[in-house]
Coordinates of C-alpha atoms and ligand atoms in Angstrom, one line a residue:
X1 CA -40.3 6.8 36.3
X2 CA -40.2 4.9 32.7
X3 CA -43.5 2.9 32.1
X4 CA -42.9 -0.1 30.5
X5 CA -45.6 -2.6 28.9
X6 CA -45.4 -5.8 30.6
X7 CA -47.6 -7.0 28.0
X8 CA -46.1 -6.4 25.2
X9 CA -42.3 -7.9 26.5
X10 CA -43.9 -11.4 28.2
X11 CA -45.2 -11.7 24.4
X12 CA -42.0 -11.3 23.2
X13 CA -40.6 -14.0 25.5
X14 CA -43.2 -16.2 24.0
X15 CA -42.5 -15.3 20.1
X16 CA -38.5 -15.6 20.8
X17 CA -39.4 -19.4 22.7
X18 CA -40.9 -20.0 19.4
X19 CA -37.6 -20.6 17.5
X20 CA -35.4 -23.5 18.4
X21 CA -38.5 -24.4 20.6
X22 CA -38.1 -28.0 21.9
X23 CA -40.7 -30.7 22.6
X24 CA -40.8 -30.7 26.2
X25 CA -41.8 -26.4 26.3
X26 CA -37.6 -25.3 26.4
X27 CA -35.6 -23.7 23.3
X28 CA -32.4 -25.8 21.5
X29 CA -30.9 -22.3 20.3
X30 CA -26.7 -22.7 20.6
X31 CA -25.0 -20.7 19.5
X32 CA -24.4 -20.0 15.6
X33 CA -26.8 -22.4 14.5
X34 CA -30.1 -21.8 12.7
X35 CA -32.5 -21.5 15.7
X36 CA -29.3 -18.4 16.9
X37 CA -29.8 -16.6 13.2
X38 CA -33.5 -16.9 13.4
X39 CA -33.6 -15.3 16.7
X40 CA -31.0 -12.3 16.3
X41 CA -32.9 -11.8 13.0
X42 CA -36.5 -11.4 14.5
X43 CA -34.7 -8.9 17.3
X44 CA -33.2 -6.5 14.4
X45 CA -36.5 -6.8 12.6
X46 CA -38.5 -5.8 15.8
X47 CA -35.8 -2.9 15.7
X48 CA -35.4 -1.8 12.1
X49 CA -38.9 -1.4 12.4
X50 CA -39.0 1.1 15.3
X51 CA -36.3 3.1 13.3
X52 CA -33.1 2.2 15.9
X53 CA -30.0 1.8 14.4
X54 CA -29.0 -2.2 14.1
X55 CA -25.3 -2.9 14.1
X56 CA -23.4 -6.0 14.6
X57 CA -19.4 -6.4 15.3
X58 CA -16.9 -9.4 13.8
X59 CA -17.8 -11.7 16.7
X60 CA -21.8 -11.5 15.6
X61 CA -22.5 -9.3 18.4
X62 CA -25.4 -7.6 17.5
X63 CA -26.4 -4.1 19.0
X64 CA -29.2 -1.7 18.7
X65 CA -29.0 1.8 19.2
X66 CA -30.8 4.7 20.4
X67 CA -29.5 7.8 20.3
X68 CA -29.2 10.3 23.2
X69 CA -28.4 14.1 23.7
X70 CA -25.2 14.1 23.3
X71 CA -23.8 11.7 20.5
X72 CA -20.5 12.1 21.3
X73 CA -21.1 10.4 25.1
X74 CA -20.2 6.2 25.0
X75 CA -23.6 4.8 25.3
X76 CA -25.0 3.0 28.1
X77 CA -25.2 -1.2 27.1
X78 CA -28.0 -3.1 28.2
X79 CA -28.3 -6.8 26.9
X80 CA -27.6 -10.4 27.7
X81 CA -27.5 -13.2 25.2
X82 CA -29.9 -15.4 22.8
X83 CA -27.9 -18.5 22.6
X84 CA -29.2 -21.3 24.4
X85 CA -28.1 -24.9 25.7
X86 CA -29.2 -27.9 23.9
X87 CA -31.7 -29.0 26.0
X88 CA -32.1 -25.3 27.6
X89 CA -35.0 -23.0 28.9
X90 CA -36.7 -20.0 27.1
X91 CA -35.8 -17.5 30.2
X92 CA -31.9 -18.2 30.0
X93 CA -30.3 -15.1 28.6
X94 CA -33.6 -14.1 26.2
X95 CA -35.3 -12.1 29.7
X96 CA -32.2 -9.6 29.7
X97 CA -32.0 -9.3 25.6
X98 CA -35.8 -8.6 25.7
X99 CA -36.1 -6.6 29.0
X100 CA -33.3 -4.6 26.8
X101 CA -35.3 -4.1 24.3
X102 CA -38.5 -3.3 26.0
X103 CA -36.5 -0.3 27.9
X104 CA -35.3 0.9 24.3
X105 CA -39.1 0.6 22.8
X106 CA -40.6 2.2 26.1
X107 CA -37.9 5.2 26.3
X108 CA -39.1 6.1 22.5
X109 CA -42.9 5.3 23.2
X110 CA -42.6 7.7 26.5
X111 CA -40.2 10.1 23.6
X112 CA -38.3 10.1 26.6
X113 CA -34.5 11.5 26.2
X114 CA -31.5 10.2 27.3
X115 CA -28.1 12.1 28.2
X116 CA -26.1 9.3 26.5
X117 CA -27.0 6.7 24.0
X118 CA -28.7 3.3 25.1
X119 CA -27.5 0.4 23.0
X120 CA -29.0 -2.7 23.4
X121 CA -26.8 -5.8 22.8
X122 CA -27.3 -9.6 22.5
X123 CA -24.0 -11.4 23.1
X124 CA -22.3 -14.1 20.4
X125 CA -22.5 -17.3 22.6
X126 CA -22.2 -17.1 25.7
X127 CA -23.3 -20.5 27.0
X128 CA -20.5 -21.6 25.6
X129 CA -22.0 -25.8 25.2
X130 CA -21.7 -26.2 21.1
X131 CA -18.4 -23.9 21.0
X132 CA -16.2 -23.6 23.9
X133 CA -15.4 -21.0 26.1
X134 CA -18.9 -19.5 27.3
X135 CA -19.2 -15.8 26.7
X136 CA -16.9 -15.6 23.6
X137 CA -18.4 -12.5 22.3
X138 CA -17.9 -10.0 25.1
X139 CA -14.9 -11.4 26.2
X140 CA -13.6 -10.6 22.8
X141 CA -15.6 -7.5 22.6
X142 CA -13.8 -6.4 25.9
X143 CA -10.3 -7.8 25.0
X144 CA -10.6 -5.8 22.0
X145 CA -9.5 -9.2 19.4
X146 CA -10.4 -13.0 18.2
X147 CA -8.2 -15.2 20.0
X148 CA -6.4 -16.4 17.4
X149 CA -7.1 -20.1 18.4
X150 CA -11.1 -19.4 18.2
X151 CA -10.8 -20.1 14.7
X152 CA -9.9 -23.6 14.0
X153 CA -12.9 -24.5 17.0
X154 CA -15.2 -27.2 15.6
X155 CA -18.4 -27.6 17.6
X156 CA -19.8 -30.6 19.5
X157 CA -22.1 -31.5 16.2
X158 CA -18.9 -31.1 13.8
X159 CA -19.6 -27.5 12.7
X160 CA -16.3 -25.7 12.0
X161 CA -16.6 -22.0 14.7
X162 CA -15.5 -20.0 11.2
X163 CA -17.7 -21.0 8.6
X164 CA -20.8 -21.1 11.1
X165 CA -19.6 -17.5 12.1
X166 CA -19.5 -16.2 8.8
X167 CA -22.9 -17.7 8.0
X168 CA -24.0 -16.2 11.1
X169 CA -22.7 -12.2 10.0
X170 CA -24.2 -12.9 6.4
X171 CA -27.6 -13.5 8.0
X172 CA -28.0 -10.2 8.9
X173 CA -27.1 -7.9 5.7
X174 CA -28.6 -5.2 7.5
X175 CA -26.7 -4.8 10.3
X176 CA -24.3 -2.3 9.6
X177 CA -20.5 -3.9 10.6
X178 CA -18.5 -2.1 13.0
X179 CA -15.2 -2.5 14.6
X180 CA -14.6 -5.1 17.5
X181 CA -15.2 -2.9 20.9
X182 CA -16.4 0.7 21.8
X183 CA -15.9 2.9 24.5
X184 CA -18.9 2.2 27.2
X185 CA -20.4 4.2 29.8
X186 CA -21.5 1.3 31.7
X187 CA -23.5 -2.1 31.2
X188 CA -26.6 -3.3 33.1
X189 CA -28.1 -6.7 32.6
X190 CA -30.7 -8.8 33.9
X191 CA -31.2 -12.3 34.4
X192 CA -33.0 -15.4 35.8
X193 CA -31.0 -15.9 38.9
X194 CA -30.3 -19.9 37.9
X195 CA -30.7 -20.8 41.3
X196 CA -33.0 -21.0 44.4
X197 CA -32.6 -18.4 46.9
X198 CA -34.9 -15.4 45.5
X199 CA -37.6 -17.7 45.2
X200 CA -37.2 -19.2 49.0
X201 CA -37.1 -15.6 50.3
X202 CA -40.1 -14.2 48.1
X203 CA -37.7 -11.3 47.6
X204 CA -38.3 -9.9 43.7
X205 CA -35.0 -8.5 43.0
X206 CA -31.4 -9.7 43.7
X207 CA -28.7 -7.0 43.3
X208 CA -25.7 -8.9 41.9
X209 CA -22.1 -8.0 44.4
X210 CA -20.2 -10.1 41.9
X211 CA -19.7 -13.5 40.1
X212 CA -17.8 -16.8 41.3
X213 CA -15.1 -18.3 39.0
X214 CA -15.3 -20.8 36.9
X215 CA -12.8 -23.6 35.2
X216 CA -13.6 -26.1 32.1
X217 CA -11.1 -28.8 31.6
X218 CA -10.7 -31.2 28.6
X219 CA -9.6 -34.9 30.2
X220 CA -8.8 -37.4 27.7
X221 CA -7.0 -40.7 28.9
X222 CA -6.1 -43.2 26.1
X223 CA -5.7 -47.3 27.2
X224 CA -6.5 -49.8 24.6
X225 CA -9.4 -51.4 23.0
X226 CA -9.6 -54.8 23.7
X227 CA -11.5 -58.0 23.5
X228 CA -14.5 -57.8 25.9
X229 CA -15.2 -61.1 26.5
X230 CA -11.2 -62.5 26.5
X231 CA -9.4 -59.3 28.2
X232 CA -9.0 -60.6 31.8
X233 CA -8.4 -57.8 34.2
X234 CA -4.3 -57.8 34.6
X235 CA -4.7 -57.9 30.6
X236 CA -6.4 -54.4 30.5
X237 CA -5.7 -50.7 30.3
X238 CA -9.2 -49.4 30.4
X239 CA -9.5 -45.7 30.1
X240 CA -12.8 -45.5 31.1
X241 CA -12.6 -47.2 34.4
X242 CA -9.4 -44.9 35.5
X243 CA -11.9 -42.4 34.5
X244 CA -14.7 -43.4 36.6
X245 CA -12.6 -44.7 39.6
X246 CA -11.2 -40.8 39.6
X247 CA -14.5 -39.1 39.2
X248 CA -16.3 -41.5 42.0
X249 CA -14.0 -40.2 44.3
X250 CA -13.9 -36.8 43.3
X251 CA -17.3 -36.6 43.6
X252 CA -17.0 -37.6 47.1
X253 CA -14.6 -35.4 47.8
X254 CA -14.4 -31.9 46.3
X255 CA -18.4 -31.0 47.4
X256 CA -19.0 -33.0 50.3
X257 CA -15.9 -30.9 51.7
X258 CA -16.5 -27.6 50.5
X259 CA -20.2 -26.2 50.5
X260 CA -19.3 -23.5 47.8
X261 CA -17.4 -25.5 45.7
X262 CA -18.9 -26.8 42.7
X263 CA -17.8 -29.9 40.2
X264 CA -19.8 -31.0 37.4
X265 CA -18.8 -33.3 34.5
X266 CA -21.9 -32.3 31.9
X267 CA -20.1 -34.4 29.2
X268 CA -18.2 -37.8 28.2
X269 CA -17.7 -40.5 25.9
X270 CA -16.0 -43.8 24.9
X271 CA -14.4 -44.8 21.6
X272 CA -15.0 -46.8 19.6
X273 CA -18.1 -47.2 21.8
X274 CA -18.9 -50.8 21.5
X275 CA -20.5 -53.2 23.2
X276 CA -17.7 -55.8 23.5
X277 CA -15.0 -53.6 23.4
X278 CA -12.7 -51.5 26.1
X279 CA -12.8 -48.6 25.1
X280 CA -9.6 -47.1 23.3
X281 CA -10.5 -43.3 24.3
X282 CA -12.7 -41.9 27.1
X283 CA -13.1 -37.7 27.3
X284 CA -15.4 -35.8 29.2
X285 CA -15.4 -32.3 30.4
X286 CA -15.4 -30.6 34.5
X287 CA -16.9 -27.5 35.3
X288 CA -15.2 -26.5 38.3
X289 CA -16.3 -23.2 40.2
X290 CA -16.0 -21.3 43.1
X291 CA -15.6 -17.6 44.5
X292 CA -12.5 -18.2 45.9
X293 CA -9.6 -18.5 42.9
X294 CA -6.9 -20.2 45.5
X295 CA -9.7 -22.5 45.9
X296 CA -10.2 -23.0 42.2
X297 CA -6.2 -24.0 41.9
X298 CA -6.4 -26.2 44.6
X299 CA -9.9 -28.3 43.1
X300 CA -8.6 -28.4 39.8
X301 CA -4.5 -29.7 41.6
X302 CA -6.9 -32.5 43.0
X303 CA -8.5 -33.4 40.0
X304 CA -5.3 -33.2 38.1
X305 CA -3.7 -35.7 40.7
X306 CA -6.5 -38.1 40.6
X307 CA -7.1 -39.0 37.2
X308 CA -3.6 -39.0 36.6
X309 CA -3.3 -41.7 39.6
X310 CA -6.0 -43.9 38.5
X311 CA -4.5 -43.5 34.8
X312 CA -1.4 -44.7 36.1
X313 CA -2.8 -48.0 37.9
X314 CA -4.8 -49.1 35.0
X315 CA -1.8 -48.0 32.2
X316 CA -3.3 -45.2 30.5
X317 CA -2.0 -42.2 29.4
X318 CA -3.6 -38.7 30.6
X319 CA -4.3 -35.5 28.3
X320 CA -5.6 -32.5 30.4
X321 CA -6.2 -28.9 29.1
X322 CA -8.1 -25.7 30.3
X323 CA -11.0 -24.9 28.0
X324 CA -12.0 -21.8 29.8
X325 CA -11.1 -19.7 32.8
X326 CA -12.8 -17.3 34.3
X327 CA -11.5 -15.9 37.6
X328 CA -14.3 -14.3 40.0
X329 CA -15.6 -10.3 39.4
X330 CA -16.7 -8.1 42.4
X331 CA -19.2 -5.3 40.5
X332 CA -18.7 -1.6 41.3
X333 CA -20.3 -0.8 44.3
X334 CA -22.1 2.5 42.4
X335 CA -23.5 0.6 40.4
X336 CA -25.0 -2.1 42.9
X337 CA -26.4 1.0 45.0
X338 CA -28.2 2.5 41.7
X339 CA -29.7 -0.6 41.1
X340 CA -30.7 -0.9 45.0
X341 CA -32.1 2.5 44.6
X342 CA -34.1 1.5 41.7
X343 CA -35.7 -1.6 43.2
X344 CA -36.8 1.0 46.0
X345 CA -38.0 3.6 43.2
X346 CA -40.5 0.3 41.9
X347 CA -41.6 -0.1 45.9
X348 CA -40.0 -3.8 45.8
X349 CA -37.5 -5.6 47.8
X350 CA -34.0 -6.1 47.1
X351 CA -31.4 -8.4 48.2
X352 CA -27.6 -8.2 47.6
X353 CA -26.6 -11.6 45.6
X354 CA -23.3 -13.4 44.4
X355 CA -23.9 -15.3 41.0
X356 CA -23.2 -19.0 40.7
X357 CA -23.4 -19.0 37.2
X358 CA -21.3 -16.9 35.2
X359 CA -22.5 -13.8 32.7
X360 CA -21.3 -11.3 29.9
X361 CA -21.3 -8.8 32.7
X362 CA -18.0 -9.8 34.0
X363 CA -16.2 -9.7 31.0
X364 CA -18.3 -6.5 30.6
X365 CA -17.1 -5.3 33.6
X366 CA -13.3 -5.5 32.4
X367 CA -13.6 -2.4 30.2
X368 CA -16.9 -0.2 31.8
X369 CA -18.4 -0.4 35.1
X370 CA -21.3 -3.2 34.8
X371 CA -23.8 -4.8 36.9
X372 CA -25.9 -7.4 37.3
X373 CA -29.9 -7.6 38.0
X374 CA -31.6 -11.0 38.8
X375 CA -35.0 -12.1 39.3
X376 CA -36.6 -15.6 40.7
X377 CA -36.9 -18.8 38.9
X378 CA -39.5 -21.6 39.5
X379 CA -37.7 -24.0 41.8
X380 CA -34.1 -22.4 40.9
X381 CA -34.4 -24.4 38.1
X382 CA -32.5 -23.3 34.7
X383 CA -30.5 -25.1 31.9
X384 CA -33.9 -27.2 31.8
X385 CA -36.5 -26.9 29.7
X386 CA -38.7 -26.2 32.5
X387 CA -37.2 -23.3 33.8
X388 CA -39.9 -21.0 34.3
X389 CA -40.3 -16.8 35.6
X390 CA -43.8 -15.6 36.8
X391 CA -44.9 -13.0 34.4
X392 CA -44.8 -10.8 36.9
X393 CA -41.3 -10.8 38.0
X394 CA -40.1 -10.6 34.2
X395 CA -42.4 -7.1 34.6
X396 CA -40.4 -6.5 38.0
X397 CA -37.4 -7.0 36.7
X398 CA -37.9 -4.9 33.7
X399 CA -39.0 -2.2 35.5
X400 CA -35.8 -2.3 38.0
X401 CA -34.0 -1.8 34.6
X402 CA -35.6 0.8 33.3
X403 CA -35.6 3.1 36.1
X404 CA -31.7 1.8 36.3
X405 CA -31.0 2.5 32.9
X406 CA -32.5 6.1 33.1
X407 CA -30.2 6.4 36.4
X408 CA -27.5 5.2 35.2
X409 CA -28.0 7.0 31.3
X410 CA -28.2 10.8 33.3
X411 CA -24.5 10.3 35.3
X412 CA -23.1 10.2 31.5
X413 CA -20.6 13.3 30.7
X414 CA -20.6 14.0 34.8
X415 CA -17.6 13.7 36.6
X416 CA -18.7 11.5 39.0
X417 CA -19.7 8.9 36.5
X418 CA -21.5 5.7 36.8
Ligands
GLV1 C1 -23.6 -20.0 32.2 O1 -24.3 -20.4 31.3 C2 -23.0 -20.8 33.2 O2 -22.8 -22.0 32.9 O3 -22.7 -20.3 34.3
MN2 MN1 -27.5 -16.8 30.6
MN3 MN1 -27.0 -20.3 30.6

């Protein structure tokens, strides 16, 4: 067993909550913005000045590293992200980053030795809400290259994706630059399970089987801007009524019929945006997710049809695109059984889990067996500024990690692997 100091890491999440730290007790940390530098530059501080080895890639991945026996082994990854949504909570993504980093701190307080390397890792945005597509860092990091149409992105505030980037790498001087992607021996990550069902059972520790899909869309339907008060209704093409006319009964359609499915539109708006003017423009966003892709097509075919009908009726033109798709992971099974093994190690209980919100780990998972820990959240509440963990099941959860990570770290070089 690995002891790690509880203490010491629900202090952390307190400092980290610190920056970007909103009014109402959550964190406004997206990603690439001040309140992101501040908090990837506090983590390499906290590491430069245990000795590790602090390394960031072109994406503004930043990794610290400890070494093992054998240098030449990949090194185990542990992480999550520090990115935050705008109105987000202080749990979201900075539990895994820190239970990381309390592993890293307690393996060379115990001057315990690894097989392979342990690299800790904070992924470049992965909510994905001021640049879109979520998880851009380790889906680059696992396809190996920057999408070449990253680079022209311009966030929701106006920021340009390359400039804020760029700013973002020259925070960090002392992070030594290394190439895009590295050979892994596997990834571990734990999170806030976003939802309700660890807290319901009183069960500690969900063991993550995989994650659903997801789908972002970009709807923008164009009528014209008219005369409130002279525009009588045969006289109109209003965008933003074929838009809400679509959405009412898409929302009375796609969930009420499917109990997994999920359909969320998180953002729109109307231009100009005047009182006593139809709108010329309306766009918003979907989130569309659910484990089954064929079930994806289908909810996304629907949506498609109906705002393109509605568009029609009222004379309006209809510009859809994908933003971001992420088609459901299943984790290695080895990997869900090591973690089960260490939940039992800690003498706590364990449930098997699928994840309705999306992580790093899948993309992860496309290049090195990964694998997902979660722990409960006050009232399965997250993306909040009142999302809240009990300091005790951040120590749980850390704890699941570490005896997972030392696990996981000693199959390194074996031939049965991960
Ligand atoms: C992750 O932030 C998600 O939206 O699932
Ligand atoms: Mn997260
Ligand atoms: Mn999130």
């Amino acid at each position: 067993m690995l002891p790690i100091d509880g203490n010491r890491l629900n202090a952390r999440l307190e400092a980290f909550a610190a920056i970007g730290a909103t009014a109402k007790g959550g964190v406004n940390r997206q990603a690439l913005t001040e309140g992101d530098r501040g908090a990837r530059r506090l983590l390499a501080e906290l590491a430069l000045a245990r000795g590790f080895e602090v390394f960031q890639d072109p994406m503004a991945n930043l990794f610290i590293r400890r070494e093992g026996r054998d240098v030449t082994l990949p090194p185990l990854l542990i992480g999550s992200h520090l990115d935050s949504q705008p109105a987000g909570g202080r749990f979201d993504g900075a539990l895994g980053t820190l239970a990381a980093f309390e592993v890293l701190e307690s393996l060379e307080d115990a001057g315990r030795a690894t097989e392979c390397a342990v690299v800790v890792v904070s992924w470049m945005n992965e909510e994905g809400c001021r640049f879109s597509p979520g998880c851009m860092g380790s889906m680059a990091f696992a396809g190996g290259e920057i999408p070449q149409a990253w680079h022209g992105k311009v966030a929701t505030d106006g920021a340009g994706f390359g400039e804020e980037l760029a700013l973002t790498l020259a925070s960090l001087p002392e992070a030594v630059m290394v190439p895009l992607g590295f050979p892994v021996h596997a990834y571990l990550e734990v999170h806030i399970e976003q939802g309700p069902s660890l807290e319901a059972a009183g069960i500690p520790i969900g063991v993550v089987k995989g994650i659903q899909g997801t789908r972002w869309l970009d709807v923008t339907v164009t009528g014209q801007t008219a005369h409130a008060g002279t525009t009588g209704l045969s006289w109109r093409r209003d965008p933003l009524h074929a838009l809400t006319a679509a959405l009412s009964g898409l929302y009375g359609a796609v969930m009420p019929d499917d109990p997994d499915a999920r359909f969320t539109i998180g953002r729109i708006s109307a231009e100009p945006g005047s009182v006593n003017a139809i709108p010329e423009e309306v766009r918003c966003t979907v989130d569309m997710r659910h484990p089954d892709p064929q079930r994806l097509d289908e909810i996304e075919e629907l949506t498609r049809s109906r705002i393109g009908q509605e568009a029609e009726r009222q004379g309006c033109l209809v510009q859809i695109s994908r933003s971001f798709d992420m088609p459901p992971c299943v984790f290695p099974e080895a990997l869900q059984k090591a973690i089960g093994q260490a939940a039992r190690d800690c003498k706590v209980e364990s449930v098997p889990m699928l994840s309705g919100a999306f992580h790093d780990a899948l993309f992860v998972n496309r290049v090195a067996p990964a694998a997902m820990i979660f722990v409960p959240c006050r009232d399965g509440l997250s993306h909040n500024e009142a999302e809240y963990v009990e300091p005790s099941d951040v120590v749980t959860g850390c704890n699941v990690l570490a005896q997972a990570t030392l696990a996981i770290a000693a199959t390194a070089g074996t031939k049965a692997g991960p």
